[in-house]
Amino acid sequence: MQQINVSVRLQKFLASAGLASRRSAEKMIGEGRVRVNGEIVQEMGKKIDPREDRVEVDGIPISGPARKHYFLLYKPGGYLSTVKDPFGRPTVMDLFPPQLQKGLFPVGRLDLDTEGLLIMTNDGQLAHYLTHPRFQINKTYHALVRGIPSRSELQTLRKGLVLDGKTFLPARVKLLSAGKSTQQAKLEIVLAEGKKRQVRLMCKAVGHPVIFLKRVSLGFLTLGGLKPGSYRRLKKGEVDRLYCLAPE
Ligand code: URA
């Protein structure tokens, strides 16, 4: 299989770890405050592999070769996409055995009632990339909505909307099925962004509130044969491909 290089420049890594702006990261490097695998690095273009190399700033580890975990979870409805809930409600963490929970968190969020594909990891670097607003990976949703949207309502969704001052970019929208007797329709909606409650707000805005919502894919990843509440580890090649989608 083709080996994919996921290395990044040291100053970019420090900046994306939330440690400093790119310019102050360069200053830190120039001042000899940054070590890679124990060695001080003062060279600007130095590339590192965030999954393998140990980076320290002022002796404090920023990343390490600790085992990273990557899971593709089929989130069922009724679970919060959070690590801990102050009210003790079920969270996606409850779907993992205690030995896997340490350091794990969901990448992005799905609403309490939304089902579907959610990545869980302990890799902050990848999570940072995947949730970056410039990371315009397609997310595909299947939405069961009340009523049957007309052509012009579907066009409105496709063209993008401004709701309460928030802009929703154009989306790919397909009518998958329409039940005349039930007065419900199934839509496929592909979004390149991930604003809070986006699908629900868009559908409500054209008069067709969502009854049921499921995320079926994220970029090249799909739920495959997973059942609600189950998960699988991502393959190394899949993690590499996700890193390759990172914005420059
Ligand atoms: N859009 C929504 O409305 N809810 C989700 O959970 C995800 C996308």
GROMACS .gro file of N, CA and C in nm, residues 33-135:
model
  309
   33ARG      N    1   1.376   2.687   2.260
   33ARG     CA    2   1.289   2.636   2.368
   33ARG      C    3   1.217   2.507   2.330
   34VAL      N    4   1.235   2.465   2.203
   34VAL     CA    5   1.158   2.350   2.155
   34VAL      C    6   1.250   2.231   2.128
   35ARG      N    7   1.212   2.115   2.182
   35ARG     CA    8   1.288   1.991   2.157
   35ARG      C    9   1.201   1.893   2.081
   36VAL      N   10   1.263   1.821   1.990
   36VAL     CA   11   1.194   1.711   1.921
   36VAL      C   12   1.272   1.585   1.953
   37ASN      N   13   1.207   1.490   2.013
   37ASN     CA   14   1.270   1.365   2.057
   37ASN      C   15   1.396   1.394   2.139
   38GLY      N   16   1.386   1.494   2.226
   38GLY     CA   17   1.496   1.525   2.317
   38GLY      C   18   1.599   1.622   2.264
   39GLU      N   19   1.597   1.649   2.133
   39GLU     CA   20   1.699   1.737   2.072
   39GLU      C   21   1.641   1.877   2.050
   40ILE      N   22   1.717   1.980   2.089
   40ILE     CA   23   1.673   2.117   2.059
   40ILE      C   24   1.672   2.137   1.909
   41VAL      N   25   1.561   2.195   1.859
   41VAL     CA   26   1.550   2.222   1.715
   41VAL      C   27   1.538   2.372   1.696
   42GLN      N   28   1.630   2.428   1.617
   42GLN     CA   29   1.620   2.573   1.591
   42GLN      C   30   1.600   2.601   1.443
   43GLU      N   31   1.591   2.489   1.368
   43GLU     CA   32   1.577   2.503   1.223
   43GLU      C   33   1.427   2.522   1.193
   44MET      N   34   1.395   2.622   1.107
   44MET     CA   35   1.254   2.658   1.087
   44MET      C   36   1.171   2.557   1.008
   45GLY      N   37   1.230   2.500   0.905
   45GLY     CA   38   1.148   2.414   0.820
   45GLY      C   39   1.133   2.270   0.871
   46LYS      N   40   1.184   2.242   0.990
   46LYS     CA   41   1.185   2.104   1.042
   46LYS      C   42   1.045   2.041   1.038
   47LYS      N   43   1.038   1.922   0.981
   47LYS     CA   44   0.909   1.854   0.974
   47LYS      C   45   0.903   1.743   1.078
   48ILE      N   46   0.786   1.728   1.138
   48ILE     CA   47   0.769   1.621   1.237
   48ILE      C   48   0.645   1.540   1.202
   49ASP      N   49   0.639   1.419   1.256
   49ASP     CA   50   0.518   1.338   1.245
   49ASP      C   51   0.449   1.347   1.381
   50PRO      N   52   0.335   1.417   1.391
   50PRO     CA   53   0.272   1.439   1.521
   50PRO      C   54   0.236   1.309   1.593
   51ARG      N   55   0.225   1.200   1.517
   51ARG     CA   56   0.185   1.074   1.583
   51ARG      C   57   0.305   1.000   1.640
   52GLU      N   58   0.424   1.032   1.589
   52GLU     CA   59   0.542   0.954   1.629
   52GLU      C   60   0.641   1.036   1.712
   53ASP      N   61   0.657   1.163   1.677
   53ASP     CA   62   0.763   1.243   1.740
   53ASP      C   63   0.717   1.304   1.872
   54ARG      N   64   0.814   1.314   1.965
   54ARG     CA   65   0.784   1.372   2.097
   54ARG      C   66   0.831   1.517   2.095
   55VAL      N   67   0.735   1.608   2.111
   55VAL     CA   68   0.769   1.750   2.104
   55VAL      C   69   0.753   1.810   2.244
   56GLU      N   70   0.855   1.888   2.287
   56GLU     CA   71   0.846   1.955   2.417
   56GLU      C   72   0.874   2.103   2.399
   57VAL      N   73   0.801   2.185   2.475
   57VAL     CA   74   0.832   2.329   2.478
   57VAL      C   75   0.865   2.361   2.623
   58ASP      N   76   0.981   2.418   2.645
   58ASP     CA   77   1.030   2.448   2.781
   58ASP      C   78   1.021   2.322   2.868
   59GLY      N   79   1.048   2.209   2.808
   59GLY     CA   80   1.051   2.083   2.884
   59GLY      C   81   0.913   2.022   2.906
   60ILE      N   82   0.808   2.089   2.858
   60ILE     CA   83   0.673   2.034   2.878
   60ILE      C   84   0.630   1.960   2.751
   61PRO      N   85   0.593   1.831   2.766
   61PRO     CA   86   0.556   1.756   2.645
   61PRO      C   87   0.428   1.809   2.580
   62ILE      N   88   0.433   1.825   2.451
   62ILE     CA   89   0.315   1.872   2.376
   62ILE      C   90   0.250   1.751   2.309
   63SER      N   91   0.332   1.659   2.269
   63SER     CA   92   0.276   1.536   2.213
   63SER      C   93   0.375   1.426   2.245
   64GLY      N   94   0.331   1.307   2.236
   64GLY     CA   95   0.424   1.198   2.265
   64GLY      C   96   0.389   1.079   2.182
   65PRO      N   97   0.473   0.976   2.187
   65PRO     CA   98   0.442   0.859   2.108
   65PRO      C   99   0.339   0.769   2.177
   66ALA      N  100   0.263   0.828   2.275
   66ALA     CA  101   0.162   0.748   2.343
   66ALA      C  102   0.066   0.693   2.238
   67ARG      N  103   0.015   0.574   2.262
   67ARG     CA  104  -0.071   0.511   2.161
   67ARG      C  105  -0.195   0.596   2.136
   68LYS      N  106  -0.216   0.623   2.012
   68LYS     CA  107  -0.335   0.699   1.976
   68LYS      C  108  -0.444   0.601   1.934
   69HIS      N  109  -0.566   0.637   1.972
   69HIS     CA  110  -0.680   0.552   1.937
   69HIS      C  111  -0.774   0.629   1.847
   70TYR      N  112  -0.826   0.559   1.749
   70TYR     CA  113  -0.919   0.621   1.654
   70TYR      C  114  -1.034   0.523   1.632
   71PHE      N  115  -1.154   0.568   1.665
   71PHE     CA  116  -1.270   0.480   1.647
   71PHE      C  117  -1.375   0.548   1.561
   72LEU      N  118  -1.445   0.466   1.487
   72LEU     CA  119  -1.563   0.514   1.415
   72LEU      C  120  -1.682   0.456   1.490
   73LEU      N  121  -1.759   0.544   1.551
   73LEU     CA  122  -1.872   0.501   1.635
   73LEU      C  123  -2.003   0.526   1.562
   74TYR      N  124  -2.095   0.432   1.575
   74TYR     CA  125  -2.233   0.456   1.530
   74TYR      C  126  -2.307   0.506   1.652
   75LYS      N  127  -2.316   0.639   1.664
   75LYS     CA  128  -2.382   0.697   1.782
   75LYS      C  129  -2.533   0.671   1.772
   76PRO      N  130  -2.589   0.612   1.878
   76PRO     CA  131  -2.735   0.596   1.878
   76PRO      C  132  -2.800   0.726   1.927
   77GLY      N  133  -2.930   0.742   1.903
   77GLY     CA  134  -3.001   0.856   1.959
   77GLY      C  135  -3.002   0.845   2.111
   78GLY      N  136  -3.016   0.958   2.180
   78GLY     CA  137  -3.027   0.955   2.326
   78GLY      C  138  -2.893   0.961   2.398
   79TYR      N  139  -2.784   0.976   2.325
   79TYR     CA  140  -2.651   0.988   2.386
   79TYR      C  141  -2.592   1.124   2.350
   80LEU      N  142  -2.536   1.191   2.450
   80LEU     CA  143  -2.474   1.321   2.425
   80LEU      C  144  -2.334   1.303   2.367
   81SER      N  145  -2.299   1.393   2.273
   81SER     CA  146  -2.163   1.388   2.216
   81SER      C  147  -2.070   1.469   2.305
   82THR      N  148  -2.047   1.419   2.423
   82THR     CA  149  -1.959   1.489   2.516
   82THR      C  150  -1.893   1.385   2.606
   83VAL      N  151  -1.787   1.427   2.676
   83VAL     CA  152  -1.716   1.331   2.760
   83VAL      C  153  -1.791   1.309   2.891
   84LYS      N  154  -1.844   1.418   2.945
   84LYS     CA  155  -1.912   1.408   3.074
   84LYS      C  156  -2.031   1.502   3.075
   85ASP      N  157  -2.140   1.457   3.135
   85ASP     CA  158  -2.256   1.545   3.144
   85ASP      C  159  -2.281   1.579   3.290
   86PRO      N  160  -2.290   1.708   3.323
   86PRO     CA  161  -2.311   1.746   3.465
   86PRO      C  162  -2.442   1.691   3.522
   87PHE      N  163  -2.538   1.656   3.434
   87PHE     CA  164  -2.666   1.602   3.482
   87PHE      C  165  -2.670   1.449   3.478
   88GLY      N  166  -2.556   1.389   3.446
   88GLY     CA  167  -2.546   1.243   3.451
   88GLY      C  168  -2.620   1.171   3.340
   89ARG      N  169  -2.653   1.244   3.232
   89ARG     CA  170  -2.721   1.176   3.121
   89ARG      C  171  -2.621   1.090   3.044
   90PRO      N  172  -2.671   0.992   2.968
   90PRO     CA  173  -2.579   0.904   2.893
   90PRO      C  174  -2.497   0.984   2.792
   91THR      N  175  -2.370   0.953   2.785
   91THR     CA  176  -2.284   1.017   2.685
   91THR      C  177  -2.222   0.907   2.597
   92VAL      N  178  -2.163   0.949   2.486
   92VAL     CA  179  -2.102   0.852   2.396
   92VAL      C  180  -1.990   0.773   2.464
   93MET      N  181  -1.934   0.828   2.572
   93MET     CA  182  -1.828   0.756   2.644
   93MET      C  183  -1.880   0.625   2.702
   94ASP      N  184  -2.008   0.625   2.738
   94ASP     CA  185  -2.067   0.505   2.799
   94ASP      C  186  -2.069   0.387   2.703
   95LEU      N  187  -2.046   0.414   2.575
   95LEU     CA  188  -2.050   0.306   2.476
   95LEU      C  189  -1.915   0.234   2.465
   96PHE      N  190  -1.813   0.284   2.539
   96PHE     CA  191  -1.678   0.226   2.536
   96PHE      C  192  -1.645   0.165   2.671
   97PRO      N  193  -1.568   0.055   2.671
   97PRO     CA  194  -1.530  -0.004   2.800
   97PRO      C  195  -1.433   0.089   2.873
   98PRO      N  196  -1.428   0.083   3.007
   98PRO     CA  197  -1.346   0.177   3.085
   98PRO      C  198  -1.200   0.182   3.038
   99GLN      N  199  -1.144   0.068   2.997
   99GLN     CA  200  -1.001   0.069   2.959
   99GLN      C  201  -0.974   0.149   2.832
  100LEU      N  202  -1.077   0.174   2.752
  100LEU     CA  203  -1.058   0.253   2.629
  100LEU      C  204  -1.096   0.399   2.647
  101GLN      N  205  -1.162   0.430   2.760
  101GLN     CA  206  -1.218   0.565   2.774
  101GLN      C  207  -1.113   0.672   2.801
  102LYS      N  208  -0.997   0.631   2.858
  102LYS     CA  209  -0.900   0.732   2.903
  102LYS      C  210  -0.854   0.820   2.786
  103GLY      N  211  -0.877   0.949   2.802
  103GLY     CA  212  -0.830   1.046   2.702
  103GLY      C  213  -0.917   1.056   2.577
  104LEU      N  214  -1.015   0.966   2.567
  104LEU     CA  215  -1.098   0.963   2.446
  104LEU      C  216  -1.200   1.077   2.447
  105PHE      N  217  -1.230   1.131   2.331
  105PHE     CA  218  -1.335   1.234   2.322
  105PHE      C  219  -1.393   1.231   2.180
  106PRO      N  220  -1.516   1.283   2.166
  106PRO     CA  221  -1.576   1.285   2.032
  106PRO      C  222  -1.521   1.401   1.950
  107VAL      N  223  -1.505   1.380   1.822
  107VAL     CA  224  -1.459   1.486   1.732
  107VAL      C  225  -1.583   1.552   1.673
  108GLY      N  226  -1.608   1.674   1.714
  108GLY     CA  227  -1.730   1.743   1.671
  108GLY      C  228  -1.848   1.688   1.749
  109ARG      N  229  -1.968   1.722   1.703
  109ARG     CA  230  -2.084   1.676   1.778
  109ARG      C  231  -2.201   1.641   1.688
  110LEU      N  232  -2.282   1.551   1.740
  110LEU     CA  233  -2.412   1.524   1.682
  110LEU      C  234  -2.512   1.555   1.793
  111ASP      N  235  -2.629   1.608   1.759
  111ASP     CA  236  -2.730   1.639   1.861
  111ASP      C  237  -2.768   1.513   1.939
  112LEU      N  238  -2.825   1.535   2.055
  112LEU     CA  239  -2.870   1.424   2.140
  112LEU      C  240  -2.952   1.321   2.060
  113ASP      N  241  -3.046   1.371   1.979
  113ASP     CA  242  -3.134   1.279   1.908
  113ASP      C  243  -3.081   1.233   1.773
  114THR      N  244  -2.970   1.290   1.729
  114THR     CA  245  -2.915   1.250   1.599
  114THR      C  246  -2.836   1.121   1.614
  115GLU      N  247  -2.852   1.034   1.517
  115GLU     CA  248  -2.775   0.909   1.514
  115GLU      C  249  -2.662   0.923   1.414
  116GLY      N  250  -2.571   0.828   1.418
  116GLY     CA  251  -2.479   0.815   1.306
  116GLY      C  252  -2.333   0.825   1.337
  117LEU      N  253  -2.260   0.854   1.231
  117LEU     CA  254  -2.113   0.841   1.233
  117LEU      C  255  -2.045   0.951   1.315
  118LEU      N  256  -1.968   0.908   1.413
  118LEU     CA  257  -1.893   1.001   1.498
  118LEU      C  258  -1.754   0.943   1.519
  119ILE      N  259  -1.652   1.026   1.498
  119ILE     CA  260  -1.516   0.979   1.524
  119ILE      C  261  -1.483   1.006   1.670
  120MET      N  262  -1.423   0.907   1.735
  120MET     CA  263  -1.379   0.922   1.874
  120MET      C  264  -1.228   0.897   1.874
  121THR      N  265  -1.155   0.983   1.943
  121THR     CA  266  -1.009   0.967   1.945
  121THR      C  267  -0.949   1.027   2.071
  122ASN      N  268  -0.821   1.001   2.094
  122ASN     CA  269  -0.748   1.075   2.198
  122ASN      C  270  -0.639   1.159   2.130
  123ASP      N  271  -0.651   1.178   2.000
  123ASP     CA  272  -0.551   1.252   1.923
  123ASP      C  273  -0.600   1.396   1.901
  124GLY      N  274  -0.553   1.486   1.987
  124GLY     CA  275  -0.597   1.625   1.981
  124GLY      C  276  -0.561   1.691   1.849
  125GLN      N  277  -0.448   1.647   1.795
  125GLN     CA  278  -0.402   1.707   1.669
  125GLN      C  279  -0.501   1.678   1.555
  126LEU      N  280  -0.540   1.552   1.545
  126LEU     CA  281  -0.634   1.517   1.439
  126LEU      C  282  -0.769   1.586   1.463
  127ALA      N  283  -0.812   1.588   1.589
  127ALA     CA  284  -0.941   1.652   1.620
  127ALA      C  285  -0.937   1.799   1.583
  128HIS      N  286  -0.823   1.861   1.608
  128HIS     CA  287  -0.807   2.003   1.574
  128HIS      C  288  -0.823   2.022   1.422
  129TYR      N  289  -0.759   1.935   1.347
  129TYR     CA  290  -0.770   1.944   1.201
  129TYR      C  291  -0.915   1.923   1.156
  130LEU      N  292  -0.977   1.818   1.211
  130LEU     CA  293  -1.110   1.781   1.161
  130LEU      C  294  -1.216   1.884   1.196
  131THR      N  295  -1.195   1.960   1.303
  131THR     CA  296  -1.297   2.057   1.343
  131THR      C  297  -1.261   2.199   1.298
  132HIS      N  298  -1.151   2.212   1.227
  132HIS     CA  299  -1.110   2.342   1.177
  132HIS      C  300  -1.214   2.391   1.076
  133PRO      N  301  -1.257   2.518   1.084
  133PRO     CA  302  -1.361   2.565   0.991
  133PRO      C  303  -1.319   2.554   0.844
  134ARG      N  304  -1.187   2.551   0.821
  134ARG     CA  305  -1.144   2.539   0.681
  134ARG      C  306  -1.144   2.395   0.631
  135PHE      N  307  -1.169   2.302   0.724
  135PHE     CA  308  -1.170   2.161   0.688
  135PHE      C  309  -1.307   2.131   0.630
   0.00000   0.00000   0.00000
